[in-house]
PDB file of C-alpha atoms in Angstrom:
ATOM      1  CA  MET A   1      -0.217   0.015  -0.357  1.00  0.00           C
ATOM      2  CA  ASP A   2       1.056   3.299  -0.452  1.00  0.00           C
ATOM      3  CA  SER A   3       0.951   5.788   1.828  1.00  0.00           C
ATOM      4  CA  ALA A   4      -2.061   7.373   0.892  1.00  0.00           C
ATOM      5  CA  ALA A   5      -3.770   4.435   0.461  1.00  0.00           C
ATOM      6  CA  VAL A   6      -2.602   3.965   4.058  1.00  0.00           C
ATOM      7  CA  LEU A   7      -3.869   6.992   5.429  1.00  0.00           C
ATOM      8  CA  ASP A   8      -7.304   6.800   3.765  1.00  0.00           C
ATOM      9  CA  ARG A   9      -7.000   3.605   5.781  1.00  0.00           C
ATOM     10  CA  THR A  10      -6.372   5.052   9.317  1.00  0.00           C
ATOM     11  CA  PHE A  11      -8.245   8.102   8.621  1.00  0.00           C
ATOM     12  CA  ALA A  12     -11.331   5.753   7.946  1.00  0.00           C
ATOM     13  CA  ALA A  13     -10.244   3.498  11.354  1.00  0.00           C
ATOM     14  CA  LEU A  14     -10.314   6.944  13.697  1.00  0.00           C
ATOM     15  CA  ALA A  15     -13.607   8.629  11.889  1.00  0.00           C
ATOM     16  CA  ASP A  16     -15.370   6.789  14.929  1.00  0.00           C
ATOM     17  CA  PRO A  17     -15.892   7.624  17.463  1.00  0.00           C
ATOM     18  CA  THR A  18     -15.196   4.321  19.633  1.00  0.00           C
ATOM     19  CA  ARG A  19     -12.721   3.293  18.173  1.00  0.00           C
ATOM     20  CA  ARG A  20     -11.161   6.442  18.740  1.00  0.00           C
ATOM     21  CA  ALA A  21     -11.552   6.179  22.232  1.00  0.00           C
ATOM     22  CA  ILE A  22     -10.643   2.558  22.156  1.00  0.00           C
ATOM     23  CA  VAL A  23      -6.961   4.469  21.216  1.00  0.00           C
ATOM     24  CA  ALA A  24      -7.022   6.770  23.819  1.00  0.00           C
ATOM     25  CA  ARG A  25      -6.807   4.384  26.289  1.00  0.00           C
ATOM     26  CA  LEU A  26      -4.812   1.950  24.896  1.00  0.00           C
ATOM     27  CA  ALA A  27      -1.858   5.224  24.810  1.00  0.00           C
ATOM     28  CA  TYR A  28      -1.699   4.178  28.409  1.00  0.00           C
ATOM     29  CA  GLY A  29      -0.549   0.970  27.763  1.00  0.00           C
ATOM     30  CA  GLU A  30      -1.736  -2.675  26.876  1.00  0.00           C
ATOM     31  CA  ALA A  31      -5.708  -3.944  27.268  1.00  0.00           C
ATOM     32  CA  GLY A  32      -7.351  -6.712  27.512  1.00  0.00           C
ATOM     33  CA  VAL A  33     -11.092  -6.456  25.431  1.00  0.00           C
ATOM     34  CA  LEU A  34     -12.938  -7.107  28.610  1.00  0.00           C
ATOM     35  CA  GLU A  35     -11.476  -3.733  30.362  1.00  0.00           C
ATOM     36  CA  LEU A  36     -11.711  -1.871  26.601  1.00  0.00           C
ATOM     37  CA  ALA A  37     -15.678  -3.008  26.616  1.00  0.00           C
ATOM     38  CA  GLU A  38     -16.012  -1.635  30.191  1.00  0.00           C
ATOM     39  CA  PRO A  39     -16.458   1.784  29.670  1.00  0.00           C
ATOM     40  CA  PHE A  40     -18.585   0.951  26.537  1.00  0.00           C
ATOM     41  CA  ALA A  41     -22.889   0.319  26.608  1.00  0.00           C
ATOM     42  CA  MET A  42     -21.393  -2.449  24.510  1.00  0.00           C
ATOM     43  CA  SER A  43     -21.768  -5.756  23.576  1.00  0.00           C
ATOM     44  CA  GLN A  44     -18.006  -7.477  23.800  1.00  0.00           C
ATOM     45  CA  PRO A  45     -18.554  -8.924  20.613  1.00  0.00           C
ATOM     46  CA  ALA A  46     -19.689  -5.050  18.770  1.00  0.00           C
ATOM     47  CA  VAL A  47     -16.345  -4.182  20.380  1.00  0.00           C
ATOM     48  CA  SER A  48     -13.880  -6.872  18.807  1.00  0.00           C
ATOM     49  CA  LYS A  49     -15.772  -5.748  15.778  1.00  0.00           C
ATOM     50  CA  HIS A  50     -13.867  -2.423  16.467  1.00  0.00           C
ATOM     51  CA  LEU A  51     -10.595  -3.479  17.098  1.00  0.00           C
ATOM     52  CA  LYS A  52     -11.140  -5.762  13.970  1.00  0.00           C
ATOM     53  CA  VAL A  53     -11.109  -2.693  12.161  1.00  0.00           C
ATOM     54  CA  LEU A  54      -7.645  -0.864  13.718  1.00  0.00           C
ATOM     55  CA  GLU A  55      -5.416  -4.109  13.478  1.00  0.00           C
ATOM     56  CA  SER A  56      -6.869  -4.191   9.938  1.00  0.00           C
ATOM     57  CA  ALA A  57      -5.924  -0.489   9.573  1.00  0.00           C
ATOM     58  CA  GLY A  58      -2.539  -1.586  11.345  1.00  0.00           C
ATOM     59  CA  LEU A  59      -3.588   1.039  14.541  1.00  0.00           C
ATOM     60  CA  ILE A  60      -3.698  -1.583  16.980  1.00  0.00           C
ATOM     61  CA  GLN A  61      -1.963  -5.314  17.681  1.00  0.00           C
ATOM     62  CA  ARG A  62      -3.357  -8.671  19.145  1.00  0.00           C
ATOM     63  CA  ARG A  63      -1.592 -10.851  21.436  1.00  0.00           C
ATOM     64  CA  ARG A  64      -3.209 -14.044  23.517  1.00  0.00           C
ATOM     65  CA  ASP A  65      -1.381 -14.015  26.618  1.00  0.00           C
ATOM     66  CA  ALA A  66      -2.701 -17.259  28.930  1.00  0.00           C
ATOM     67  CA  GLN A  67      -6.853 -16.774  28.476  1.00  0.00           C
ATOM     68  CA  ARG A  68      -6.286 -13.195  27.951  1.00  0.00           C
ATOM     69  CA  ARG A  69      -6.635 -11.104  24.426  1.00  0.00           C
ATOM     70  CA  LEU A  70      -4.518  -8.650  24.774  1.00  0.00           C
ATOM     71  CA  CYS A  71      -4.525  -5.259  22.684  1.00  0.00           C
ATOM     72  CA  ARG A  72      -1.919  -2.336  22.052  1.00  0.00           C
ATOM     73  CA  LEU A  73      -1.331   0.850  20.044  1.00  0.00           C
ATOM     74  CA  ALA A  74       1.489   0.200  17.302  1.00  0.00           C
ATOM     75  CA  PRO A  75       2.521   3.467  17.095  1.00  0.00           C
ATOM     76  CA  GLU A  76       4.197   3.552  13.707  1.00  0.00           C
ATOM     77  CA  ARG A  77       0.908   4.283  12.044  1.00  0.00           C
ATOM     78  CA  LEU A  78       0.432   7.081  14.565  1.00  0.00           C
ATOM     79  CA  LYS A  79       3.157   8.635  14.393  1.00  0.00           C
ATOM     80  CA  LEU A  80       2.237   8.191   9.711  1.00  0.00           C
ATOM     81  CA  VAL A  81      -0.946  10.183  10.748  1.00  0.00           C
ATOM     82  CA  SER A  82       0.884  12.730  12.877  1.00  0.00           C
ATOM     83  CA  ASP A  83       3.836  13.688  10.426  1.00  0.00           C
ATOM     84  CA  TRP A  84       1.639  14.009   7.628  1.00  0.00           C
ATOM     85  CA  ALA A  85      -0.834  16.437   9.976  1.00  0.00           C
ATOM     86  CA  GLY A  86       2.097  17.766  11.111  1.00  0.00           C
ATOM     87  CA  GLY A  87       3.859  18.815   8.422  1.00  0.00           C
ATOM     88  CA  TYR A  88       1.056  20.869   7.694  1.00  0.00           C
ATOM     89  CA  ARG A  89       0.376  22.625  10.794  1.00  0.00           C
ATOM     90  CA  GLU A  90       3.914  23.100  11.013  1.00  0.00           C
ATOM     91  CA  PHE A  91       3.187  25.079   7.268  1.00  0.00           C
ATOM     92  CA  TRP A  92       0.867  26.879   8.624  1.00  0.00           C
ATOM     93  CA  GLU A  93       1.855  27.625  12.778  1.00  0.00           C
ATOM     94  CA  GLU A  94       4.679  28.723  11.023  1.00  0.00           C
ATOM     95  CA  SER A  95       3.384  31.151   8.298  1.00  0.00           C
ATOM     96  CA  PHE A  96       1.436  32.503  11.091  1.00  0.00           C
ATOM     97  CA  SER A  97       3.846  33.390  13.092  1.00  0.00           C
ATOM     98  CA  ARG A  98       5.548  35.262  10.950  1.00  0.00           C
ATOM     99  CA  LEU A  99       2.307  37.153   9.305  1.00  0.00           C
ATOM    100  CA  ASP A 100       1.641  37.842  13.342  1.00  0.00           C
ATOM    101  CA  ASP A 101       5.731  39.782  13.722  1.00  0.00           C
ATOM    102  CA  TYR A 102       4.796  41.016   9.966  1.00  0.00           C
ATOM    103  CA  LEU A 103       1.906  42.836  10.516  1.00  0.00           C
ATOM    104  CA  ASP A 104       3.020  43.877  13.477  1.00  0.00           C
ATOM    105  CA  ASP A 105       5.607  45.436  12.030  1.00  0.00           C
ATOM    106  CA  LEU A 106       3.610  47.221   9.182  1.00  0.00           C
ATOM    107  CA  GLN A 107       1.123  48.743  11.719  1.00  0.00           C
ATOM    108  CA  SER A 108       3.702  50.697  13.545  1.00  0.00           C
ATOM    109  CA  GLN A 109       5.485  51.836  10.538  1.00  0.00           C
ATOM    110  CA  ASP A 110       1.904  52.543   9.284  1.00  0.00           C
ATOM    111  CA  ASP A 111       0.963  54.315  12.886  1.00  0.00           C
ATOM    112  CA  ARG A 112       4.343  56.609  12.215  1.00  0.00           C
ATOM    113  CA  HIS A 113       2.738  56.684   8.403  1.00  0.00           C
ATOM    114  CA  ASP A 114       6.162  55.682   7.386  1.00  0.00           C
ATOM    115  CA  PRO A 115       6.039  57.042   3.551  1.00  0.00           C
ATOM    116  CA  THR A 116       8.111  53.608   2.024  1.00  0.00           C
ATOM    117  CA  ARG A 117       4.580  51.767   2.372  1.00  0.00           C
ATOM    118  CA  PRO A 118       2.247  54.145  -0.243  1.00  0.00           C
ATOM    119  CA  ASP A 119      -0.527  52.013  -0.112  1.00  0.00           C
ATOM    120  CA  MET A 120      -1.487  51.921   3.238  1.00  0.00           C
ATOM    121  CA  SER A 121      -1.834  54.920   3.786  1.00  0.00           C
ATOM    122  CA  PRO A 122      -5.376  55.567   6.664  1.00  0.00           C
ATOM    123  CA  LYS A 123      -7.585  56.098   3.860  1.00  0.00           C
ATOM    124  CA  GLU A 124      -7.693  52.980   2.646  1.00  0.00           C
ATOM    125  CA  ARG A 125      -7.957  51.344   6.152  1.00  0.00           C
TER     126      ARG A 125
ATOM    127  CA  MET B   1      -4.730  36.905  22.315  1.00  0.00           C
ATOM    128  CA  SER B   2      -6.385  34.193  22.954  1.00  0.00           C
ATOM    129  CA  THR B   3      -7.942  33.407  19.551  1.00  0.00           C
ATOM    130  CA  ALA B   4      -4.701  33.222  17.594  1.00  0.00           C
ATOM    131  CA  THR B   5      -4.350  29.291  18.236  1.00  0.00           C
ATOM    132  CA  LEU B   6      -4.509  27.320  14.045  1.00  0.00           C
ATOM    133  CA  GLU B   7      -7.364  26.034  13.681  1.00  0.00           C
ATOM    134  CA  LEU B   8      -7.095  22.841  11.448  1.00  0.00           C
ATOM    135  CA  ASP B   9      -9.883  20.371  10.524  1.00  0.00           C
ATOM    136  CA  ILE B  10      -9.114  17.696   8.262  1.00  0.00           C
ATOM    137  CA  PRO B  11     -12.330  15.156   8.149  1.00  0.00           C
ATOM    138  CA  ALA B  12     -11.763  11.292   7.663  1.00  0.00           C
ATOM    139  CA  GLY B  13     -14.476  11.478   5.054  1.00  0.00           C
ATOM    140  CA  SER B  14     -14.579  14.390   2.933  1.00  0.00           C
ATOM    141  CA  PRO B  15     -12.175  16.133   0.785  1.00  0.00           C
ATOM    142  CA  VAL B  16     -11.308  19.779   2.642  1.00  0.00           C
ATOM    143  CA  ILE B  17      -9.201  21.196   4.712  1.00  0.00           C
ATOM    144  CA  THR B  18     -10.174  23.956   6.922  1.00  0.00           C
ATOM    145  CA  VAL B  19      -7.493  26.034   8.295  1.00  0.00           C
ATOM    146  CA  ARG B  20      -8.907  28.763  11.073  1.00  0.00           C
ATOM    147  CA  ARG B  21      -6.398  31.735  12.785  1.00  0.00           C
ATOM    148  CA  PHE B  22      -7.567  34.667  14.073  1.00  0.00           C
ATOM    149  CA  VAL B  23      -5.150  37.848  13.070  1.00  0.00           C
ATOM    150  CA  GLN B  24      -4.390  41.427  14.424  1.00  0.00           C
ATOM    151  CA  ALA B  25      -4.875  43.234  11.644  1.00  0.00           C
ATOM    152  CA  PRO B  26      -7.869  44.945   9.503  1.00  0.00           C
ATOM    153  CA  PRO B  27      -9.218  42.326   6.302  1.00  0.00           C
ATOM    154  CA  GLN B  28      -8.135  45.203   4.162  1.00  0.00           C
ATOM    155  CA  LEU B  29      -4.468  44.947   5.508  1.00  0.00           C
ATOM    156  CA  VAL B  30      -4.904  40.672   5.709  1.00  0.00           C
ATOM    157  CA  PHE B  31      -6.600  40.942   2.329  1.00  0.00           C
ATOM    158  CA  GLU B  32      -3.381  42.785   1.221  1.00  0.00           C
ATOM    159  CA  VAL B  33      -0.556  40.604   3.074  1.00  0.00           C
ATOM    160  CA  LEU B  34      -2.783  37.566   1.142  1.00  0.00           C
ATOM    161  CA  THR B  35      -2.604  38.904  -2.248  1.00  0.00           C
ATOM    162  CA  GLN B  36       0.775  40.430  -2.564  1.00  0.00           C
ATOM    163  CA  CYS B  37       4.102  39.326  -3.288  1.00  0.00           C
ATOM    164  CA  ARG B  38       6.364  41.403  -2.296  1.00  0.00           C
ATOM    165  CA  HIS B  39       4.116  40.653   1.312  1.00  0.00           C
ATOM    166  CA  LEU B  40       3.672  36.869   0.566  1.00  0.00           C
ATOM    167  CA  ARG B  41       7.627  36.979   0.231  1.00  0.00           C
ATOM    168  CA  ARG B  42       8.016  38.119   4.337  1.00  0.00           C
ATOM    169  CA  TRP B  43       5.337  35.454   5.711  1.00  0.00           C
ATOM    170  CA  TRP B  44       3.851  32.664   3.646  1.00  0.00           C
ATOM    171  CA  GLY B  45       5.831  29.039   4.335  1.00  0.00           C
ATOM    172  CA  PRO B  46       8.277  27.859   7.056  1.00  0.00           C
ATOM    173  CA  ARG B  47      11.490  29.977   7.178  1.00  0.00           C
ATOM    174  CA  ARG B  48      13.629  28.023   6.090  1.00  0.00           C
ATOM    175  CA  LEU B  49      11.533  27.794   2.236  1.00  0.00           C
ATOM    176  CA  GLU B  50      12.888  30.592   0.756  1.00  0.00           C
ATOM    177  CA  LEU B  51       9.545  32.442  -1.545  1.00  0.00           C
ATOM    178  CA  ALA B  52      11.866  31.712  -4.815  1.00  0.00           C
ATOM    179  CA  VAL B  53       8.989  33.222  -7.564  1.00  0.00           C
ATOM    180  CA  CYS B  54       5.902  35.580  -6.769  1.00  0.00           C
ATOM    181  CA  GLU B  55       4.177  36.038  -9.629  1.00  0.00           C
ATOM    182  CA  ILE B  56       0.442  37.364  -9.141  1.00  0.00           C
ATOM    183  CA  ASP B  57      -2.317  38.836 -11.873  1.00  0.00           C
ATOM    184  CA  LEU B  58      -4.793  40.052  -9.485  1.00  0.00           C
ATOM    185  CA  ARG B  59      -7.911  39.698 -11.311  1.00  0.00           C
ATOM    186  CA  VAL B  60     -10.257  37.225 -11.652  1.00  0.00           C
ATOM    187  CA  GLY B  61      -8.907  34.627 -14.422  1.00  0.00           C
ATOM    188  CA  GLY B  62      -5.754  35.762 -13.698  1.00  0.00           C
ATOM    189  CA  GLY B  63      -3.379  33.722 -12.148  1.00  0.00           C
ATOM    190  CA  TYR B  64      -0.238  32.822 -10.177  1.00  0.00           C
ATOM    191  CA  ARG B  65       2.520  31.289  -9.461  1.00  0.00           C
ATOM    192  CA  MET B  66       5.397  30.797  -6.159  1.00  0.00           C
ATOM    193  CA  VAL B  67       8.238  28.311  -6.091  1.00  0.00           C
ATOM    194  CA  HIS B  68       9.387  27.674  -2.112  1.00  0.00           C
ATOM    195  CA  ARG B  69      13.222  27.020  -2.726  1.00  0.00           C
ATOM    196  CA  ASP B  70      14.783  25.272   0.810  1.00  0.00           C
ATOM    197  CA  ALA B  71      18.732  25.604   1.571  1.00  0.00           C
ATOM    198  CA  ASP B  72      19.982  22.454  -0.539  1.00  0.00           C
ATOM    199  CA  GLY B  73      18.026  24.607  -3.782  1.00  0.00           C
ATOM    200  CA  SER B  74      14.792  21.446  -3.677  1.00  0.00           C
ATOM    201  CA  GLU B  75      12.013  23.380  -5.123  1.00  0.00           C
ATOM    202  CA  PHE B  76       8.410  23.157  -4.534  1.00  0.00           C
ATOM    203  CA  ALA B  77       5.988  24.978  -7.031  1.00  0.00           C
ATOM    204  CA  PHE B  78       2.364  26.363  -6.943  1.00  0.00           C
ATOM    205  CA  ARG B  79       0.693  27.641  -8.869  1.00  0.00           C
ATOM    206  CA  GLY B  80      -3.297  28.732  -9.844  1.00  0.00           C
ATOM    207  CA  GLU B  81      -5.890  30.784 -10.857  1.00  0.00           C
ATOM    208  CA  TYR B  82      -8.245  33.425  -9.307  1.00  0.00           C
ATOM    209  CA  ARG B  83     -11.821  32.616  -8.907  1.00  0.00           C
ATOM    210  CA  GLU B  84     -13.498  35.459  -7.029  1.00  0.00           C
ATOM    211  CA  LEU B  85     -12.044  38.452  -5.536  1.00  0.00           C
ATOM    212  CA  ASP B  86     -14.041  40.232  -2.582  1.00  0.00           C
ATOM    213  CA  PRO B  87     -11.129  42.434  -1.174  1.00  0.00           C
ATOM    214  CA  PRO B  88     -11.212  42.521   1.638  1.00  0.00           C
ATOM    215  CA  HIS B  89     -14.311  39.332   2.063  1.00  0.00           C
ATOM    216  CA  ARG B  90     -13.410  36.473  -0.223  1.00  0.00           C
ATOM    217  CA  LEU B  91     -10.602  35.636  -2.478  1.00  0.00           C
ATOM    218  CA  VAL B  92     -11.453  32.280  -4.205  1.00  0.00           C
ATOM    219  CA  GLN B  93      -8.496  30.671  -6.188  1.00  0.00           C
ATOM    220  CA  THR B  94      -7.641  27.352  -7.797  1.00  0.00           C
ATOM    221  CA  PHE B  95      -4.351  25.541  -6.122  1.00  0.00           C
ATOM    222  CA  VAL B  96      -2.314  22.679  -7.768  1.00  0.00           C
ATOM    223  CA  TYR B  97       0.868  21.624  -6.802  1.00  0.00           C
ATOM    224  CA  GLU B  98       3.459  21.293  -9.311  1.00  0.00           C
ATOM    225  CA  GLY B  99       4.466  17.888  -8.178  1.00  0.00           C
ATOM    226  CA  ALA B 100       0.804  16.777  -8.520  1.00  0.00           C
ATOM    227  CA  PRO B 101      -0.380  18.876 -11.317  1.00  0.00           C
ATOM    228  CA  ASP B 102      -3.380  16.277 -11.784  1.00  0.00           C
ATOM    229  CA  ASP B 103      -4.914  17.737  -8.688  1.00  0.00           C
ATOM    230  CA  GLN B 104      -6.759  21.227  -8.487  1.00  0.00           C
ATOM    231  CA  ALA B 105      -8.119  22.052  -5.573  1.00  0.00           C
ATOM    232  CA  LEU B 106     -10.154  25.015  -5.024  1.00  0.00           C
ATOM    233  CA  GLU B 107      -9.767  27.375  -1.895  1.00  0.00           C
ATOM    234  CA  THR B 108     -11.858  29.116  -0.952  1.00  0.00           C
ATOM    235  CA  THR B 109     -10.687  32.324   1.833  1.00  0.00           C
ATOM    236  CA  THR B 110     -12.681  34.646   4.177  1.00  0.00           C
ATOM    237  CA  LEU B 111     -11.919  37.566   6.460  1.00  0.00           C
ATOM    238  CA  GLU B 112     -13.743  38.212   8.665  1.00  0.00           C
ATOM    239  CA  PRO B 113     -13.908  41.414  11.228  1.00  0.00           C
ATOM    240  CA  VAL B 114     -13.538  40.870  14.973  1.00  0.00           C
ATOM    241  CA  PRO B 115     -12.604  43.509  17.675  1.00  0.00           C
ATOM    242  CA  GLY B 116      -9.396  43.673  17.463  1.00  0.00           C
ATOM    243  CA  GLY B 117      -8.838  42.191  13.566  1.00  0.00           C
ATOM    244  CA  THR B 118      -9.324  39.331  11.495  1.00  0.00           C
ATOM    245  CA  VAL B 119     -10.581  35.466  11.304  1.00  0.00           C
ATOM    246  CA  MET B 120      -8.970  33.778   8.658  1.00  0.00           C
ATOM    247  CA  VAL B 121     -10.458  30.691   7.462  1.00  0.00           C
ATOM    248  CA  GLY B 122      -9.255  29.031   4.298  1.00  0.00           C
ATOM    249  CA  THR B 123     -11.375  26.105   3.160  1.00  0.00           C
ATOM    250  CA  SER B 124      -9.326  23.373   0.744  1.00  0.00           C
ATOM    251  CA  LEU B 125     -11.781  21.573  -1.163  1.00  0.00           C
ATOM    252  CA  PHE B 126      -9.948  18.874  -3.330  1.00  0.00           C
ATOM    253  CA  SER B 127     -11.388  16.208  -6.143  1.00  0.00           C
ATOM    254  CA  SER B 128     -11.245  13.480  -3.489  1.00  0.00           C
ATOM    255  CA  VAL B 129      -9.068  12.172  -0.229  1.00  0.00           C
ATOM    256  CA  GLU B 130      -6.276  10.653  -2.214  1.00  0.00           C
ATOM    257  CA  ALA B 131      -5.956  13.785  -3.406  1.00  0.00           C
ATOM    258  CA  ARG B 132      -6.092  15.526  -0.641  1.00  0.00           C
ATOM    259  CA  ASP B 133      -3.894  13.430   0.849  1.00  0.00           C
ATOM    260  CA  ALA B 134      -1.560  13.023  -1.748  1.00  0.00           C
ATOM    261  CA  GLN B 135      -1.306  16.749  -2.120  1.00  0.00           C
ATOM    262  CA  VAL B 136      -1.392  17.781   1.114  1.00  0.00           C
ATOM    263  CA  ALA B 137       1.786  14.894   1.852  1.00  0.00           C
ATOM    264  CA  SER B 138       3.889  16.042  -1.311  1.00  0.00           C
ATOM    265  CA  GLY B 139       3.671  19.667  -1.202  1.00  0.00           C
ATOM    266  CA  MET B 140       4.373  20.041   3.073  1.00  0.00           C
ATOM    267  CA  GLU B 141       6.938  17.259   2.066  1.00  0.00           C
ATOM    268  CA  GLY B 142      10.054  19.779   3.086  1.00  0.00           C
ATOM    269  CA  GLY B 143       8.547  20.381   6.318  1.00  0.00           C
ATOM    270  CA  MET B 144       8.067  16.795   6.832  1.00  0.00           C
ATOM    271  CA  ARG B 145      11.907  15.846   5.565  1.00  0.00           C
ATOM    272  CA  GLU B 146      13.247  18.535   8.421  1.00  0.00           C
ATOM    273  CA  SER B 147      10.441  16.794  11.091  1.00  0.00           C
ATOM    274  CA  TYR B 148      12.890  12.971   9.865  1.00  0.00           C
ATOM    275  CA  GLU B 149      15.844  14.531   9.982  1.00  0.00           C
ATOM    276  CA  ARG B 150      15.411  16.184  13.818  1.00  0.00           C
ATOM    277  CA  LEU B 151      14.304  12.559  15.066  1.00  0.00           C
ATOM    278  CA  ASP B 152      17.282  11.081  13.042  1.00  0.00           C
ATOM    279  CA  GLU B 153      19.879  13.775  15.273  1.00  0.00           C
ATOM    280  CA  LEU B 154      17.231  13.069  18.488  1.00  0.00           C
ATOM    281  CA  VAL B 155      17.619   9.617  17.650  1.00  0.00           C
ATOM    282  CA  ALA B 156      21.336   9.647  17.366  1.00  0.00           C
ATOM    283  CA  GLY B 157      21.901  11.616  20.386  1.00  0.00           C
ATOM    284  CA  LEU B 158      20.146   9.562  22.864  1.00  0.00           C
ATOM    285  CA  ALA B 159      22.114   6.019  21.023  1.00  0.00           C
ATOM    286  CA  ALA B 160      25.293   8.021  22.025  1.00  0.00           C
ATOM    287  CA  THR B 161      24.316   8.854  26.144  1.00  0.00           C
ATOM    288  CA  ALA B 162      22.996   4.907  25.956  1.00  0.00           C
ATOM    289  CA  GLY B 163      26.783   3.710  24.535  1.00  0.00           C
TER     290      GLY B 163
END
C-alpha cells in the first residue's frame, strides 16, 4: 500500500468515536478486550468488531497471553498520521507566526506614517 | 489574544481541509498580505523556505505562481487561477502543486472582521480524499523531511548517551 492508501485506511478507522476512545485508552498501555469494553454500553462482540477494524488498519496489535486477548497500540501508524498532519500544521503555524510579526511591523510603521508604504495610507484602512 | 491559535480541521470522510486563525490586523490589510508578492515573501511558508518566485496577476481569471526553495536548492512550486475577488471579504482561487499537476484544489478564503482584528478561514476543497492526502503530503514534503531529520538527530543523540 502506498502512503496515501495507508492514510485513507487509518483515517477511516479513526472516523469512529468508539475506536478513537479505544486508541486513547491504549495510549496508556496494553489492555484486554473486557477492560476495553467496560466504558462502553456495548457487547464484547461489538467491541471486538471495532478492534478488528483498528487491527486491519494497522493501528493496534493483538496477542494472546494465557486466557486473555491483549491489545496494544502500533505506534508507527499513528506516527504516520501525526507526521502527515504535523507537516501541514507546521507549515501554517510558522506562516501565521511570521504573519503576526510582519503585521506588527507593518502596523507600527503605519502608525509613524512611514513614507515607504504608500499603499497603506489611513484612508485605505 | 486567546483566539490566535491555529485551528486545523482535516475531516476523515470528505476531501476538505479548513484552516482558521485570528490575526491582529484589519481585513483590508490581511487581504493585501494574502495577495501581494512583496508581502507574501515575508511570511508565507516556514522560515527555512525562501519564496524564490512569486508572480501574481490579481484579477478574476488571472493567475499566480509561487516557488519555495530550501537551502539544498529543492523547489516546491504552486500555481493557480483567481476565481473570485471580493476585497476585503473573500478570495477564491484554484491551487495546484506542480508535483501533482492533475490534482487541482479550490481554495476559498474568507476574512471576518472581529474586535481587534480579523478571523481568516481558508477552506481547500480537493477532487477526492486521496488527492487531498497525496497533495498535502507531497506539498509539505519539505516540512516533513525536516521533522524526520530532527527525529534522526534525536535518536542519534539518545543512542550516543546510551552507549
